[in-house]
PDB file of C-alpha atoms in Angstrom:
ATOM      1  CA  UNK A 253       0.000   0.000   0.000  1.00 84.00           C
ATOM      2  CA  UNK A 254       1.373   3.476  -1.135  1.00 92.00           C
ATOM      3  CA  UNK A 255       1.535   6.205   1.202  1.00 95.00           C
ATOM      4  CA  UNK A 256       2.356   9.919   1.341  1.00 96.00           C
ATOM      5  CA  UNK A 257       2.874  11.736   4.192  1.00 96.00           C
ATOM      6  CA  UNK A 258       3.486  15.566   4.110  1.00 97.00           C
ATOM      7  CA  UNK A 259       5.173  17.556   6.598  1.00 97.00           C
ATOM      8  CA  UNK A 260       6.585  20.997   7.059  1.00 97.00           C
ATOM      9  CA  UNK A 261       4.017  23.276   7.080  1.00 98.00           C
ATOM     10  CA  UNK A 262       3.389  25.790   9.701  1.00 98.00           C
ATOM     11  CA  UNK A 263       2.921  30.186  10.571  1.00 98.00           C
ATOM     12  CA  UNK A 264       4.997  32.184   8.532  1.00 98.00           C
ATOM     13  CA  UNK A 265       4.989  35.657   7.893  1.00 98.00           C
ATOM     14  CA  UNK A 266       4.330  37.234   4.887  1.00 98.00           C
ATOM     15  CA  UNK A 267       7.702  37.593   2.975  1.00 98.00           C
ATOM     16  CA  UNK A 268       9.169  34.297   4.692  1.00 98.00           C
ATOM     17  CA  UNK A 269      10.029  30.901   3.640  1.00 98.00           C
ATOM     18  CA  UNK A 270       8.886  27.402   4.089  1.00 98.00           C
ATOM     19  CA  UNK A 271       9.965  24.231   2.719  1.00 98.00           C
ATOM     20  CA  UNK A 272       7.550  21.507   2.516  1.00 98.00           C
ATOM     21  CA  UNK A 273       8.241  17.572   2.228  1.00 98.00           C
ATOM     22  CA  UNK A 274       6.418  14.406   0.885  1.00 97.00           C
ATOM     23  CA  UNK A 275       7.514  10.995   1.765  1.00 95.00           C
ATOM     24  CA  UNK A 276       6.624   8.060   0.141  1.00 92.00           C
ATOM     25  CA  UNK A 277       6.263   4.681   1.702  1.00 91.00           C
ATOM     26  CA  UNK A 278       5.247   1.291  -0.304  1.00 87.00           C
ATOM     27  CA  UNK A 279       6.908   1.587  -3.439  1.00 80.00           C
ATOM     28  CA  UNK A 280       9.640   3.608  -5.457  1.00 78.00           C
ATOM     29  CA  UNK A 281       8.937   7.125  -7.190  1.00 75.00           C
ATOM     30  CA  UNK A 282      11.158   5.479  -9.914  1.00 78.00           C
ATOM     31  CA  UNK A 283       9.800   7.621 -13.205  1.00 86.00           C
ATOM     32  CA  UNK A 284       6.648   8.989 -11.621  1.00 93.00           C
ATOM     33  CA  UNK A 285       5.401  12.187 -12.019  1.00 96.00           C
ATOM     34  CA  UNK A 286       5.021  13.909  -8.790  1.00 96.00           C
ATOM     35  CA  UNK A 287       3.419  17.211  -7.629  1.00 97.00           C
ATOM     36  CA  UNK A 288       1.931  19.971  -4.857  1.00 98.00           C
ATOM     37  CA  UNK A 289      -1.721  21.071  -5.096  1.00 98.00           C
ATOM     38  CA  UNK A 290      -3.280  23.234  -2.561  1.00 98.00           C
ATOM     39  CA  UNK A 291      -6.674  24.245  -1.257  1.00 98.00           C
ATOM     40  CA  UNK A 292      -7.638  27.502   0.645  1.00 97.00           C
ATOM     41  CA  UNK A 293     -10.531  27.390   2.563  1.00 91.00           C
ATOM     42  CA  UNK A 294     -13.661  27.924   0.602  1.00 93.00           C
ATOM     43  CA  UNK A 295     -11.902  27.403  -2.883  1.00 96.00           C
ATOM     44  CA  UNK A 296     -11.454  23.919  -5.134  1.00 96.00           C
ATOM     45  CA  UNK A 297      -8.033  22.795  -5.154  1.00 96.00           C
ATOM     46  CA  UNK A 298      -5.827  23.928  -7.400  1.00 96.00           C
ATOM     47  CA  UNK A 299      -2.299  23.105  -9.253  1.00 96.00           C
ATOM     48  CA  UNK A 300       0.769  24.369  -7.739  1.00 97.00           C
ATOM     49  CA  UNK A 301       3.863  22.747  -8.902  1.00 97.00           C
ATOM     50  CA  UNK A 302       4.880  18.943 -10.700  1.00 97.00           C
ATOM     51  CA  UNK A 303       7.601  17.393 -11.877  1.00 97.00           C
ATOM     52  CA  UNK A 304       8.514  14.410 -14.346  1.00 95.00           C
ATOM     53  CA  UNK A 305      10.636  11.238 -12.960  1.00 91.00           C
ATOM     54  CA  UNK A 306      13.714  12.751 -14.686  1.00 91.00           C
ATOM     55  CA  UNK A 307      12.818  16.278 -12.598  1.00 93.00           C
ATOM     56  CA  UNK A 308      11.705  18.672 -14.984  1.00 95.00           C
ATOM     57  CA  UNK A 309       9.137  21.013 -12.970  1.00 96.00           C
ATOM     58  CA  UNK A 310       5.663  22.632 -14.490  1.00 96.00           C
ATOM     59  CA  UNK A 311       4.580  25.550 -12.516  1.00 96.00           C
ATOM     60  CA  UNK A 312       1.181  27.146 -12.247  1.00 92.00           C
ATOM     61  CA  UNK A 313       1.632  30.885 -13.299  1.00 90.00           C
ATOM     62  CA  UNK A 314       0.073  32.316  -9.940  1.00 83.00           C
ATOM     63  CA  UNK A 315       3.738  31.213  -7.999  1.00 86.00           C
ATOM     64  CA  UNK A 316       5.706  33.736 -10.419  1.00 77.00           C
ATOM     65  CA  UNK A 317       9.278  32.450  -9.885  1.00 91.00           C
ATOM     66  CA  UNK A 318       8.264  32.620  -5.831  1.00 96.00           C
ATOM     67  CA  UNK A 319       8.368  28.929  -5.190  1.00 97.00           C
ATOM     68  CA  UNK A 320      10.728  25.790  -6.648  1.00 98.00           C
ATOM     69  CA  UNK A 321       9.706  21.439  -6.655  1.00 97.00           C
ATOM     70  CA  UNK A 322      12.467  19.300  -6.288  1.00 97.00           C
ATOM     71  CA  UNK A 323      12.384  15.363  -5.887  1.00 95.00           C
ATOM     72  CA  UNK A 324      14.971  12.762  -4.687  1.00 92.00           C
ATOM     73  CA  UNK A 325      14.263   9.394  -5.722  1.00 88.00           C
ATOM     74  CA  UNK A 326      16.937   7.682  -3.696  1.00 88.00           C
ATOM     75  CA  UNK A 327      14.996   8.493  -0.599  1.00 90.00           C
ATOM     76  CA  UNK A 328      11.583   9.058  -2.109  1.00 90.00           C
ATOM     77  CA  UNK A 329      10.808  12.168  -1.342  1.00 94.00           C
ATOM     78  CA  UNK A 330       9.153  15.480  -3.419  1.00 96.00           C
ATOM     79  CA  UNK A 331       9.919  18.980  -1.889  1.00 97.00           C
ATOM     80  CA  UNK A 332       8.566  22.175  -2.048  1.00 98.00           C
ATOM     81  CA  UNK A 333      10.762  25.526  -1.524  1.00 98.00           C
ATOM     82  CA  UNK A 334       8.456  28.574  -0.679  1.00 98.00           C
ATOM     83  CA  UNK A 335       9.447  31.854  -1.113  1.00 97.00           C
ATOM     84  CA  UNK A 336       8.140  35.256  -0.436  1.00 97.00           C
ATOM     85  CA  UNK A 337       5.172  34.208   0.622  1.00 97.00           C
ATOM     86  CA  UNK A 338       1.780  36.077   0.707  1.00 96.00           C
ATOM     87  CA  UNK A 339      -1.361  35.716   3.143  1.00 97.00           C
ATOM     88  CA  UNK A 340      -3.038  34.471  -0.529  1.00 95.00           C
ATOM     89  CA  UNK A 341      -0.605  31.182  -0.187  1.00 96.00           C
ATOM     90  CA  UNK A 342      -2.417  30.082   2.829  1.00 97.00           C
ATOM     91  CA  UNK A 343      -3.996  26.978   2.179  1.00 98.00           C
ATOM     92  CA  UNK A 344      -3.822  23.416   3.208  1.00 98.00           C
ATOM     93  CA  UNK A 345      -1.075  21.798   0.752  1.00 98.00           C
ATOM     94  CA  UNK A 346      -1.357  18.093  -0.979  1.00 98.00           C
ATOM     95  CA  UNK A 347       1.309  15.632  -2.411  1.00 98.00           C
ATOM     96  CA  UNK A 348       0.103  13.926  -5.063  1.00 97.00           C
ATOM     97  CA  UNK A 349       1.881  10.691  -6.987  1.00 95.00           C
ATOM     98  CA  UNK A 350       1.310   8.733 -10.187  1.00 95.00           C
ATOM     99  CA  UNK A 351       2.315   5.458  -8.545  1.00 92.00           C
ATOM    100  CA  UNK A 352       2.766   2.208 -10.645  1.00 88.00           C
ATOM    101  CA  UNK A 353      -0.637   3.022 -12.805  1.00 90.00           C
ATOM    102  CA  UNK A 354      -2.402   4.808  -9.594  1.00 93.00           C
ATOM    103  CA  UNK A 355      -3.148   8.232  -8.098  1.00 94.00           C
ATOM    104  CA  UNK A 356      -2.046   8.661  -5.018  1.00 96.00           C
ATOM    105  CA  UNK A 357      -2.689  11.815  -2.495  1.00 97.00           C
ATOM    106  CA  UNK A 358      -1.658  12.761   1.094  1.00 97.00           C
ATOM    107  CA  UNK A 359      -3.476  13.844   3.560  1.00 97.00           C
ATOM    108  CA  UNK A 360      -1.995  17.574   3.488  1.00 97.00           C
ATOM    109  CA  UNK A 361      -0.475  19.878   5.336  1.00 98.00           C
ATOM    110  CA  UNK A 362      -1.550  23.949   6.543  1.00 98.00           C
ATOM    111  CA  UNK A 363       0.440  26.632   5.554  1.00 98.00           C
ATOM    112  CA  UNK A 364      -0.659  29.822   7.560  1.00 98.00           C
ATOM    113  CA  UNK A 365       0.290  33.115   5.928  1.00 98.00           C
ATOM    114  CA  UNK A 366      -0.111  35.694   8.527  1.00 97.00           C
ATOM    115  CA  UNK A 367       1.497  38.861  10.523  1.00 93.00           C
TER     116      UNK A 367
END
């Protein structure tokens, strides 16, 4: 059974930094693409960042540079560099996997914008 398990979220101010992890457990990344989504409260979720097996990242145009999606397959893991954040960033944030022909999603992780 695949699982992912996000972690690193948290209060930051506006103009600080977070990074964000996702851990896989059950199986190998390998070539899967990976990704962030995030959800702010009353809103549908939305695309933030993914990124191929090989590590070639596709950003939504709302993060303008601000944030950066890395992955290390030797110890399965996706992460998520945050910079310059605004109070509109706040939003619980989701890992999501294509897993050895499945979608896979954690259970997400708050990121609090706020002075």
């Amino acid at each position: 059974q695949v699982q992912l398990v996000e972690s690193g979220g948290g209060l930051v101010q506006p103009g600080g930094s977070l990074r964000l992890s996702c851990a896989a457990s059950g199986s190998s990344f390998g070539n899967s693409p990976m990704g962030w989504y995030r959800q702010a409260p009353g809103k549908q979720r939305e695309l933030v960042a993914t990124i191929t097996g090989p590590g070639s990242p596709n950003y939504d145009d709302s993060i303008k540079g601000r944030f950066t999606i890395s992955r290390d397959n030797m110890k399965n893991t996706v992460d998520l560099e945050m910079n310059s954040l605004k109070p509109e960033d706040t939003a619980v944030y989701y890992c999501w996997g294509w897993i050895d022909g499945r979608n896979y999603w954690g259970q997400g992780t708050l990121v609090t914008v706020s002075s």
